[in-house]
Amino acid sequence: MTHHLLDYATRIREQGFRLTPQRQLILDAICEGDQHVTFEEICRRVQAKSSAINQATVYRTLEFLSKLHLVTTAEISGDKVYEIATETPHHHLVCRSCGAVESLADSFLSELSARLRQEYHFKTELSHLVITGVCAKCGGDNG
Amino acid sequence: MTHHLLDYATRIREQGFRLTPQRQLILDAICEGDQHVTFEEICRRVQAKSSAINQATVYRTLEFLSKLHLVTTAEISGDKVYEIATETPHHHLVCRSCGAVESLADSFLSELSARLRQEYHFKTELSHLVITGVCAKCGGDNG
DNA sequence: TTCGTTATTGCAGTTTTTTGCAATAAGGTA
DNA sequence: TACCTTATTGCAAAAAACTGCAATAACGAA
Ligand SMILES: [Mn+2]
Ligand SMILES: [Mn+2]
Ligand SMILES: [Zn+2]
Ligand SMILES: [Zn+2]
């Protein structure tokens, strides 16, 4: 279990929203997945537990959870994926050649953030950035 | 005119593909737009010149031009936008609060790139990155 | 615990995006 | 120039994503 139901309940309710069984199931479905989960996977998991949840609800819930920053999303090699948002954000290196997805600590972007703040007075909110390129293994060729 | 037809013709043909009137019109449509153009805008412009171009063709062409790196794309505040790819890439700062879109020189990312290459042997191919945050104007509040 | 307000869901479209396939035409070759 | 190969288009149908609205149910207040 990657998420703590109580926290979520609180964070949802203190904004005037409601914690429904559908939302719980969808949160669970995202947690159970291996890091990044697609819409189809979420639907599959949700329906396995409670068959009668409408897809429209899943679409709306994912958008809702994203807006509340309880879930983070990204497009990785053409697929839109979802993931439970953790305390400290992380990012990814994605290889254009072999598709490998590596994680990158948020600290890697702090210099960039600092500079943007200094030079542009722009306060970055970098969460779940996807950086494409060619990984070590795919190295010299194919580039 | 932001693009040079001859260059495009060459770059398309030397990969074994064909330069069709549809592709020319779509390239023109993207050029005529003000930097970032949406799918609807492209369709509107294209159809103004030659009414009978199928939307499926526009979808397929945009994907085609992206793959050839003749066109670059990004999702800015929920809208997918297209733009002619230039010699040197650029990126954007997008304000979550007021929606302002500012351009960012590629050089801002060279330190990050260098570090990823050193520490991960990962060769970044950063083109048209979108960095969200809060702009100078929107500053302290709303954050 | 009961009630009332209103956020949320399910349903049934509607719109957007993708896809298969036959017809067309780009562009290399003779 | 005429012809051939096959990349590309248009069409129609399918799949995916989004919406409006009436019915439902979460949850704070009494
Ligand atoms: Mn992730
Ligand atoms: Mn741009
Ligand atoms: Zn790789
Ligand atoms: Zn702003």
Tab-separated table of C-alpha atoms (C1' of nucleotides) and ligand atoms in Angstrom:
chain	number	residue	atom	x	y	z
A	1	MET	CA	0.000	0.000	0.000
A	2	THR	CA	1.612	3.212	-1.129
A	3	HIS	CA	-1.079	5.548	0.067
A	4	HIS	CA	-2.593	6.105	3.449
A	5	LEU	CA	-6.322	6.219	3.216
A	6	LEU	CA	-6.727	8.505	6.190
A	7	ASP	CA	-4.472	11.148	4.739
A	8	TYR	CA	-6.343	11.062	1.493
A	9	ALA	CA	-9.714	11.221	3.149
A	10	THR	CA	-8.614	14.277	5.046
A	11	ARG	CA	-7.022	16.017	2.134
A	12	ILE	CA	-10.062	15.435	-0.011
A	13	ARG	CA	-12.598	16.447	2.604
A	14	GLU	CA	-10.833	19.559	3.830
A	15	GLN	CA	-11.248	20.982	0.361
A	16	GLY	CA	-14.968	20.413	0.449
A	17	PHE	CA	-14.924	17.251	-1.652
A	18	ARG	CA	-16.121	13.786	-0.809
A	19	LEU	CA	-14.408	10.462	-0.433
A	20	THR	CA	-16.492	7.951	-2.343
A	21	PRO	CA	-15.981	4.218	-2.721
A	22	GLN	CA	-15.220	4.823	-6.379
A	23	ARG	CA	-12.392	7.187	-5.511
A	24	GLN	CA	-11.003	4.759	-2.963
A	25	LEU	CA	-11.023	1.930	-5.462
A	26	ILE	CA	-9.309	4.036	-8.065
A	27	LEU	CA	-6.644	5.161	-5.623
A	28	ASP	CA	-6.092	1.527	-4.656
A	29	ALA	CA	-5.866	0.507	-8.278
A	30	ILE	CA	-3.157	3.064	-8.919
A	31	CYS	CA	-1.232	1.956	-5.833
A	32	GLU	CA	-1.326	-1.676	-6.706
A	33	GLY	CA	0.187	-0.969	-10.068
A	34	ASP	CA	3.910	-1.051	-10.610
A	35	GLN	CA	4.745	2.665	-10.506
A	36	HIS	CA	3.179	3.917	-13.710
A	37	VAL	CA	-0.282	2.690	-14.559
A	38	THR	CA	-2.307	3.303	-17.659
A	39	PHE	CA	-6.004	4.084	-17.833
A	40	GLU	CA	-6.771	0.565	-19.040
A	41	GLU	CA	-4.886	-1.014	-16.156
A	42	ILE	CA	-6.728	1.152	-13.686
A	43	CYS	CA	-10.061	0.218	-15.204
A	44	ARG	CA	-9.164	-3.456	-15.191
A	45	ARG	CA	-8.157	-3.435	-11.524
A	46	VAL	CA	-11.128	-1.382	-10.461
A	47	GLN	CA	-13.589	-3.565	-12.281
A	48	ALA	CA	-12.052	-6.695	-10.820
A	49	LYS	CA	-13.098	-5.463	-7.396
A	50	SER	CA	-16.348	-3.807	-8.239
A	51	SER	CA	-17.481	-4.481	-11.726
A	52	ALA	CA	-19.900	-1.658	-12.094
A	53	ILE	CA	-17.835	1.476	-12.089
A	54	ASN	CA	-18.384	3.633	-15.094
A	55	GLN	CA	-15.447	4.601	-17.267
A	56	ALA	CA	-16.609	8.198	-17.283
A	57	THR	CA	-16.183	8.138	-13.531
A	58	VAL	CA	-12.649	6.861	-13.887
A	59	TYR	CA	-11.773	9.629	-16.326
A	60	ARG	CA	-13.281	12.256	-14.067
A	61	THR	CA	-11.705	10.837	-10.946
A	62	LEU	CA	-8.224	10.752	-12.444
A	63	GLU	CA	-8.548	14.381	-13.405
A	64	PHE	CA	-9.888	15.186	-9.964
A	65	LEU	CA	-7.065	13.407	-8.152
A	66	SER	CA	-4.516	15.097	-10.395
A	67	LYS	CA	-5.897	18.534	-9.651
A	68	LEU	CA	-5.617	17.778	-5.940
A	69	HIS	CA	-2.034	16.610	-6.486
A	70	LEU	CA	-2.838	13.235	-5.016
A	71	VAL	CA	-1.981	11.621	-8.295
A	72	THR	CA	0.635	12.612	-10.797
A	73	THR	CA	0.612	11.902	-14.480
A	74	ALA	CA	2.954	11.870	-17.440
A	75	GLU	CA	3.157	10.855	-21.040
A	76	ILE	CA	5.852	8.234	-21.478
A	77	SER	CA	6.576	6.995	-24.988
A	78	GLY	CA	3.092	7.849	-26.135
A	79	ASP	CA	1.259	6.345	-23.170
A	80	LYS	CA	-0.425	8.496	-20.592
A	81	VAL	CA	0.364	7.060	-17.179
A	82	TYR	CA	-0.744	7.735	-13.624
A	83	GLU	CA	1.012	7.326	-10.301
A	84	ILE	CA	0.394	8.122	-6.655
A	85	ALA	CA	2.029	11.427	-5.772
A	86	THR	CA	4.573	11.126	-2.997
A	87	GLU	CA	5.921	13.697	-0.593
A	88	THR	CA	9.004	14.395	-2.657
A	89	PRO	CA	8.526	14.446	-6.406
A	90	HIS	CA	10.631	12.466	-8.835
A	91	HIS	CA	11.265	12.571	-12.552
A	92	HIS	CA	12.252	10.205	-15.322
A	93	LEU	CA	14.812	9.540	-17.987
A	94	VAL	CA	13.201	7.737	-20.882
A	95	CYS	CA	15.248	6.101	-23.606
A	96	ARG	CA	13.944	6.807	-27.076
A	97	SER	CA	15.660	3.703	-28.366
A	98	CYS	CA	14.852	0.884	-25.943
A	99	GLY	CA	12.078	2.515	-23.958
A	100	ALA	CA	13.803	2.078	-20.601
A	101	VAL	CA	12.394	4.288	-17.865
A	102	GLU	CA	14.752	5.386	-15.118
A	103	SER	CA	13.925	7.512	-12.096
A	104	LEU	CA	15.617	10.796	-11.375
A	105	ALA	CA	15.711	12.501	-7.999
A	106	ASP	CA	14.107	15.907	-7.783
A	107	SER	CA	17.375	17.354	-6.562
A	108	PHE	CA	18.773	17.114	-10.071
A	109	LEU	CA	16.548	19.981	-11.057
A	110	SER	CA	17.219	22.281	-8.147
A	111	GLU	CA	19.976	24.188	-9.927
A	112	LEU	CA	17.711	24.812	-12.866
A	113	SER	CA	14.914	25.882	-10.555
A	114	ALA	CA	17.184	28.246	-8.685
A	115	ARG	CA	18.353	29.837	-11.877
A	116	LEU	CA	14.857	30.288	-13.234
A	117	ARG	CA	13.838	31.893	-9.999
A	118	GLN	CA	16.790	34.275	-10.031
A	119	GLU	CA	16.713	35.238	-13.668
A	120	TYR	CA	12.993	35.085	-14.375
A	121	HIS	CA	11.417	35.292	-10.933
A	122	PHE	CA	9.670	32.160	-12.018
A	123	LYS	CA	8.842	29.638	-9.305
A	124	THR	CA	8.972	26.237	-10.886
A	125	GLU	CA	6.603	23.516	-9.850
A	126	LEU	CA	8.416	20.644	-11.397
A	127	SER	CA	6.705	17.384	-10.731
A	128	HIS	CA	7.183	14.255	-12.728
A	129	LEU	CA	9.150	15.664	-15.604
A	130	VAL	CA	9.940	13.321	-18.463
A	131	ILE	CA	13.325	13.737	-20.105
A	132	THR	CA	13.800	11.774	-23.268
A	133	GLY	CA	17.107	10.794	-24.760
A	134	VAL	CA	19.333	7.779	-25.268
A	135	CYS	CA	20.302	5.617	-22.313
A	136	ALA	CA	23.752	4.305	-21.452
A	137	LYS	CA	23.047	0.877	-22.860
A	138	CYS	CA	21.829	2.157	-26.224
A	139	GLY	CA	24.819	4.482	-26.225
A	140	GLY	CA	26.688	5.209	-29.439
A	141	ASP	CA	24.552	3.646	-32.148
A	142	ASN	CA	21.041	4.515	-33.194
A	143	GLY	CA	21.615	8.079	-32.062
B	1	MET	CA	7.454	32.062	-43.749
B	2	THR	CA	9.215	30.145	-41.063
B	3	HIS	CA	10.031	27.095	-43.113
B	4	HIS	CA	11.872	26.649	-46.364
B	5	LEU	CA	9.984	24.365	-48.651
B	6	LEU	CA	13.078	23.066	-50.379
B	7	ASP	CA	14.681	21.933	-47.160
B	8	TYR	CA	11.549	20.121	-46.161
B	9	ALA	CA	11.125	18.492	-49.525
B	10	THR	CA	14.657	17.214	-49.316
B	11	ARG	CA	14.463	16.026	-45.757
B	12	ILE	CA	11.234	14.198	-46.446
B	13	ARG	CA	12.354	12.605	-49.695
B	14	GLU	CA	15.773	11.517	-48.568
B	15	GLN	CA	14.071	9.257	-46.057
B	16	GLY	CA	12.014	7.620	-48.764
B	17	PHE	CA	8.838	9.565	-48.072
B	18	ARG	CA	6.849	11.806	-50.382
B	19	LEU	CA	6.045	15.452	-50.362
B	20	THR	CA	2.352	15.775	-51.052
B	21	PRO	CA	0.229	18.901	-51.453
B	22	GLN	CA	-1.502	17.951	-48.212
B	23	ARG	CA	1.773	17.935	-46.326
B	24	GLN	CA	2.774	21.263	-47.818
B	25	LEU	CA	-0.513	22.831	-46.813
B	26	ILE	CA	-0.228	21.519	-43.305
B	27	LEU	CA	3.316	22.776	-42.947
B	28	ASP	CA	2.181	26.168	-44.220
B	29	ALA	CA	-0.711	26.185	-41.789
B	30	ILE	CA	1.608	25.589	-38.871
B	31	CYS	CA	3.979	28.317	-40.054
B	32	GLU	CA	1.285	30.893	-40.468
B	33	GLY	CA	0.169	30.374	-36.906
B	34	ASP	CA	1.575	32.432	-34.072
B	35	GLN	CA	4.146	30.032	-32.601
B	36	HIS	CA	1.950	27.349	-31.070
B	37	VAL	CA	-0.974	26.127	-33.107
B	38	THR	CA	-3.681	23.711	-32.131
B	39	PHE	CA	-5.143	20.957	-34.250
B	40	GLU	CA	-8.308	22.961	-34.841
B	41	GLU	CA	-6.364	25.987	-36.023
B	42	ILE	CA	-4.375	23.870	-38.410
B	43	CYS	CA	-7.524	22.320	-39.811
B	44	ARG	CA	-9.171	25.710	-40.197
B	45	ARG	CA	-6.227	27.171	-42.070
B	46	VAL	CA	-5.770	24.133	-44.250
B	47	GLN	CA	-9.410	23.965	-45.182
B	48	ALA	CA	-9.472	27.653	-46.014
B	49	LYS	CA	-6.999	26.953	-48.784
B	50	SER	CA	-8.185	23.582	-49.925
B	51	SER	CA	-11.458	22.584	-48.420
B	52	ALA	CA	-11.220	18.882	-49.052
B	53	ILE	CA	-8.451	17.643	-46.839
B	54	ASN	CA	-9.518	14.897	-44.536
B	55	GLN	CA	-9.019	15.292	-40.805
B	56	ALA	CA	-7.553	11.812	-40.602
B	57	THR	CA	-4.868	13.026	-42.963
B	58	VAL	CA	-4.128	15.974	-40.717
B	59	TYR	CA	-3.771	13.718	-37.695
B	60	ARG	CA	-1.524	11.339	-39.573
B	61	THR	CA	0.539	14.118	-41.090
B	62	LEU	CA	1.175	15.807	-37.765
B	63	GLU	CA	2.419	12.549	-36.346
B	64	PHE	CA	4.532	12.010	-39.436
B	65	LEU	CA	6.106	15.463	-39.289
B	66	SER	CA	6.789	15.044	-35.587
B	67	LYS	CA	8.575	11.765	-36.129
B	68	LEU	CA	10.758	13.437	-38.742
B	69	HIS	CA	11.456	16.247	-36.290
B	70	LEU	CA	10.135	18.804	-38.739
B	71	VAL	CA	7.445	19.744	-36.299
B	72	THR	CA	7.601	19.844	-32.542
B	73	THR	CA	4.726	19.456	-30.161
B	74	ALA	CA	3.859	20.077	-26.535
B	75	GLU	CA	0.976	20.072	-24.148
B	76	ILE	CA	0.499	23.543	-22.727
B	77	SER	CA	-2.201	24.018	-20.102
B	78	GLY	CA	-4.124	21.082	-21.408
B	79	ASP	CA	-3.917	21.979	-25.095
B	80	LYS	CA	-1.764	19.991	-27.463
B	81	VAL	CA	0.059	22.428	-29.707
B	82	TYR	CA	2.294	22.153	-32.750
B	83	GLU	CA	5.112	24.309	-34.016
B	84	ILE	CA	7.702	24.247	-36.774
B	85	ALA	CA	10.961	22.827	-35.443
B	86	THR	CA	13.860	25.228	-35.771
B	87	GLU	CA	17.575	24.603	-35.893
B	88	THR	CA	18.073	25.280	-32.212
B	89	PRO	CA	15.379	24.028	-29.879
B	90	HIS	CA	13.652	26.158	-27.291
B	91	HIS	CA	11.534	25.494	-24.239
B	92	HIS	CA	8.815	27.202	-22.248
B	93	LEU	CA	7.905	28.494	-18.850
B	94	VAL	CA	4.169	28.253	-18.357
B	95	CYS	CA	2.412	29.990	-15.491
B	96	ARG	CA	-0.115	27.806	-13.753
B	97	SER	CA	-1.920	30.870	-12.486
B	98	CYS	CA	-2.291	33.243	-15.455
B	99	GLY	CA	-1.371	30.907	-18.276
B	100	ALA	CA	1.437	33.090	-19.587
B	101	VAL	CA	3.836	31.261	-21.884
B	102	GLU	CA	7.413	32.447	-21.956
B	103	SER	CA	10.250	31.082	-24.077
B	104	LEU	CA	13.411	29.659	-22.616
B	105	ALA	CA	16.683	29.246	-24.473
B	106	ASP	CA	17.986	25.727	-24.820
B	107	SER	CA	21.209	26.776	-23.125
B	108	PHE	CA	19.395	26.857	-19.800
B	109	LEU	CA	19.296	23.102	-19.857
B	110	SER	CA	22.870	22.428	-20.854
B	111	GLU	CA	24.111	22.057	-17.295
B	112	LEU	CA	21.422	19.521	-16.570
B	113	SER	CA	22.217	17.690	-19.782
B	114	ALA	CA	25.898	17.608	-18.974
B	115	ARG	CA	25.255	16.215	-15.554
B	116	LEU	CA	22.921	13.521	-16.813
B	117	ARG	CA	25.497	12.517	-19.349
B	118	GLN	CA	28.240	12.324	-16.740
B	119	GLU	CA	26.340	10.590	-14.001
B	120	TYR	CA	23.976	8.419	-16.025
B	121	HIS	CA	25.635	8.252	-19.430
B	122	PHE	CA	22.280	9.424	-20.653
B	123	LYS	CA	22.260	11.620	-23.729
B	124	THR	CA	19.325	13.950	-23.428
B	125	GLU	CA	17.326	14.991	-26.435
B	126	LEU	CA	15.522	17.866	-24.889
B	127	SER	CA	13.285	19.593	-27.329
B	128	HIS	CA	10.389	21.791	-26.398
B	129	LEU	CA	10.255	21.102	-22.709
B	130	VAL	CA	7.384	22.650	-20.784
B	131	ILE	CA	8.165	23.829	-17.281
B	132	THR	CA	5.156	24.824	-15.249
B	133	GLY	CA	5.202	27.103	-12.236
B	134	VAL	CA	4.213	30.585	-11.163
B	135	CYS	CA	5.425	33.571	-13.144
B	136	ALA	CA	6.929	36.770	-11.770
B	137	LYS	CA	3.692	38.686	-12.147
B	138	CYS	CA	1.599	36.165	-10.282
B	139	GLY	CA	4.366	36.030	-7.703
B	140	GLY	CA	3.548	35.654	-4.024
B	141	ASP	CA	-0.186	34.953	-3.963
B	142	ASN	CA	-2.038	31.990	-5.342
B	143	GLY	CA	1.030	29.815	-4.789
C	1	DT	C1'	-29.635	9.381	14.329
C	2	DT	C1'	-32.202	11.954	10.901
C	3	DC	C1'	-32.321	15.451	7.449
C	4	DG	C1'	-30.902	18.627	3.803
C	5	DT	C1'	-27.553	20.339	0.773
C	6	DT	C1'	-25.035	19.552	-3.067
C	7	DA	C1'	-20.911	16.888	-4.788
C	8	DT	C1'	-20.661	12.794	-7.430
C	9	DT	C1'	-22.145	9.010	-10.248
C	10	DG	C1'	-24.235	6.455	-14.132
C	11	DC	C1'	-26.223	6.685	-18.261
C	12	DA	C1'	-26.734	7.859	-22.843
C	13	DG	C1'	-25.240	10.545	-26.060
C	14	DT	C1'	-21.575	13.613	-28.489
C	15	DT	C1'	-17.181	14.698	-29.869
C	16	DT	C1'	-12.502	13.534	-30.807
C	17	DT	C1'	-8.992	10.472	-32.330
C	18	DT	C1'	-7.615	6.255	-34.471
C	19	DT	C1'	-7.757	2.524	-37.933
C	20	DG	C1'	-8.507	-0.746	-42.166
C	21	DC	C1'	-8.706	-0.756	-46.723
C	22	DA	C1'	-9.378	0.319	-51.565
C	23	DA	C1'	-8.311	4.125	-54.673
C	24	DT	C1'	-4.942	7.563	-55.791
C	25	DA	C1'	-0.792	9.704	-57.049
C	26	DA	C1'	4.466	10.804	-55.903
C	27	DG	C1'	8.544	10.182	-57.841
C	28	DG	C1'	12.190	6.896	-59.410
C	29	DT	C1'	13.359	4.218	-63.709
C	30	DA	C1'	13.602	3.094	-68.437
D	1	DT	C1'	7.596	10.923	-71.487
D	2	DA	C1'	5.212	6.576	-69.954
D	3	DC	C1'	5.213	3.167	-66.522
D	4	DC	C1'	5.700	0.911	-62.103
D	5	DT	C1'	6.076	0.535	-57.276
D	6	DT	C1'	4.277	1.608	-53.125
D	7	DA	C1'	3.625	5.643	-49.917
D	8	DT	C1'	-0.316	8.348	-48.981
D	9	DT	C1'	-5.064	9.777	-48.982
D	10	DG	C1'	-10.131	9.671	-48.263
D	11	DC	C1'	-13.761	7.328	-46.636
D	12	DA	C1'	-16.366	4.971	-43.387
D	13	DA	C1'	-16.444	2.601	-39.313
D	14	DA	C1'	-14.405	1.773	-34.593
D	15	DA	C1'	-12.405	3.143	-30.449
D	16	DA	C1'	-11.397	6.500	-27.017
D	17	DA	C1'	-12.393	10.580	-24.440
D	18	DC	C1'	-15.609	13.928	-22.899
D	19	DT	C1'	-20.363	16.033	-21.442
D	20	DG	C1'	-25.229	17.178	-19.812
D	21	DC	C1'	-28.420	15.882	-16.848
D	22	DA	C1'	-31.357	13.388	-13.630
D	23	DA	C1'	-30.738	10.183	-9.818
D	24	DT	C1'	-27.847	9.046	-5.923
D	25	DA	C1'	-25.424	9.338	-1.759
D	26	DA	C1'	-21.595	11.703	1.212
D	27	DC	C1'	-21.299	14.151	5.182
D	28	DG	C1'	-22.019	18.297	8.035
D	29	DA	C1'	-25.651	20.201	10.927
D	30	DA	C1'	-29.399	19.736	13.929
E	1	MN	MN	7.037	8.321	-11.983
E	2	MN	MN	7.465	26.547	-28.558
E	3	ZN	ZN	18.042	2.519	-24.209
E	4	ZN	ZN	1.309	34.238	-14.122
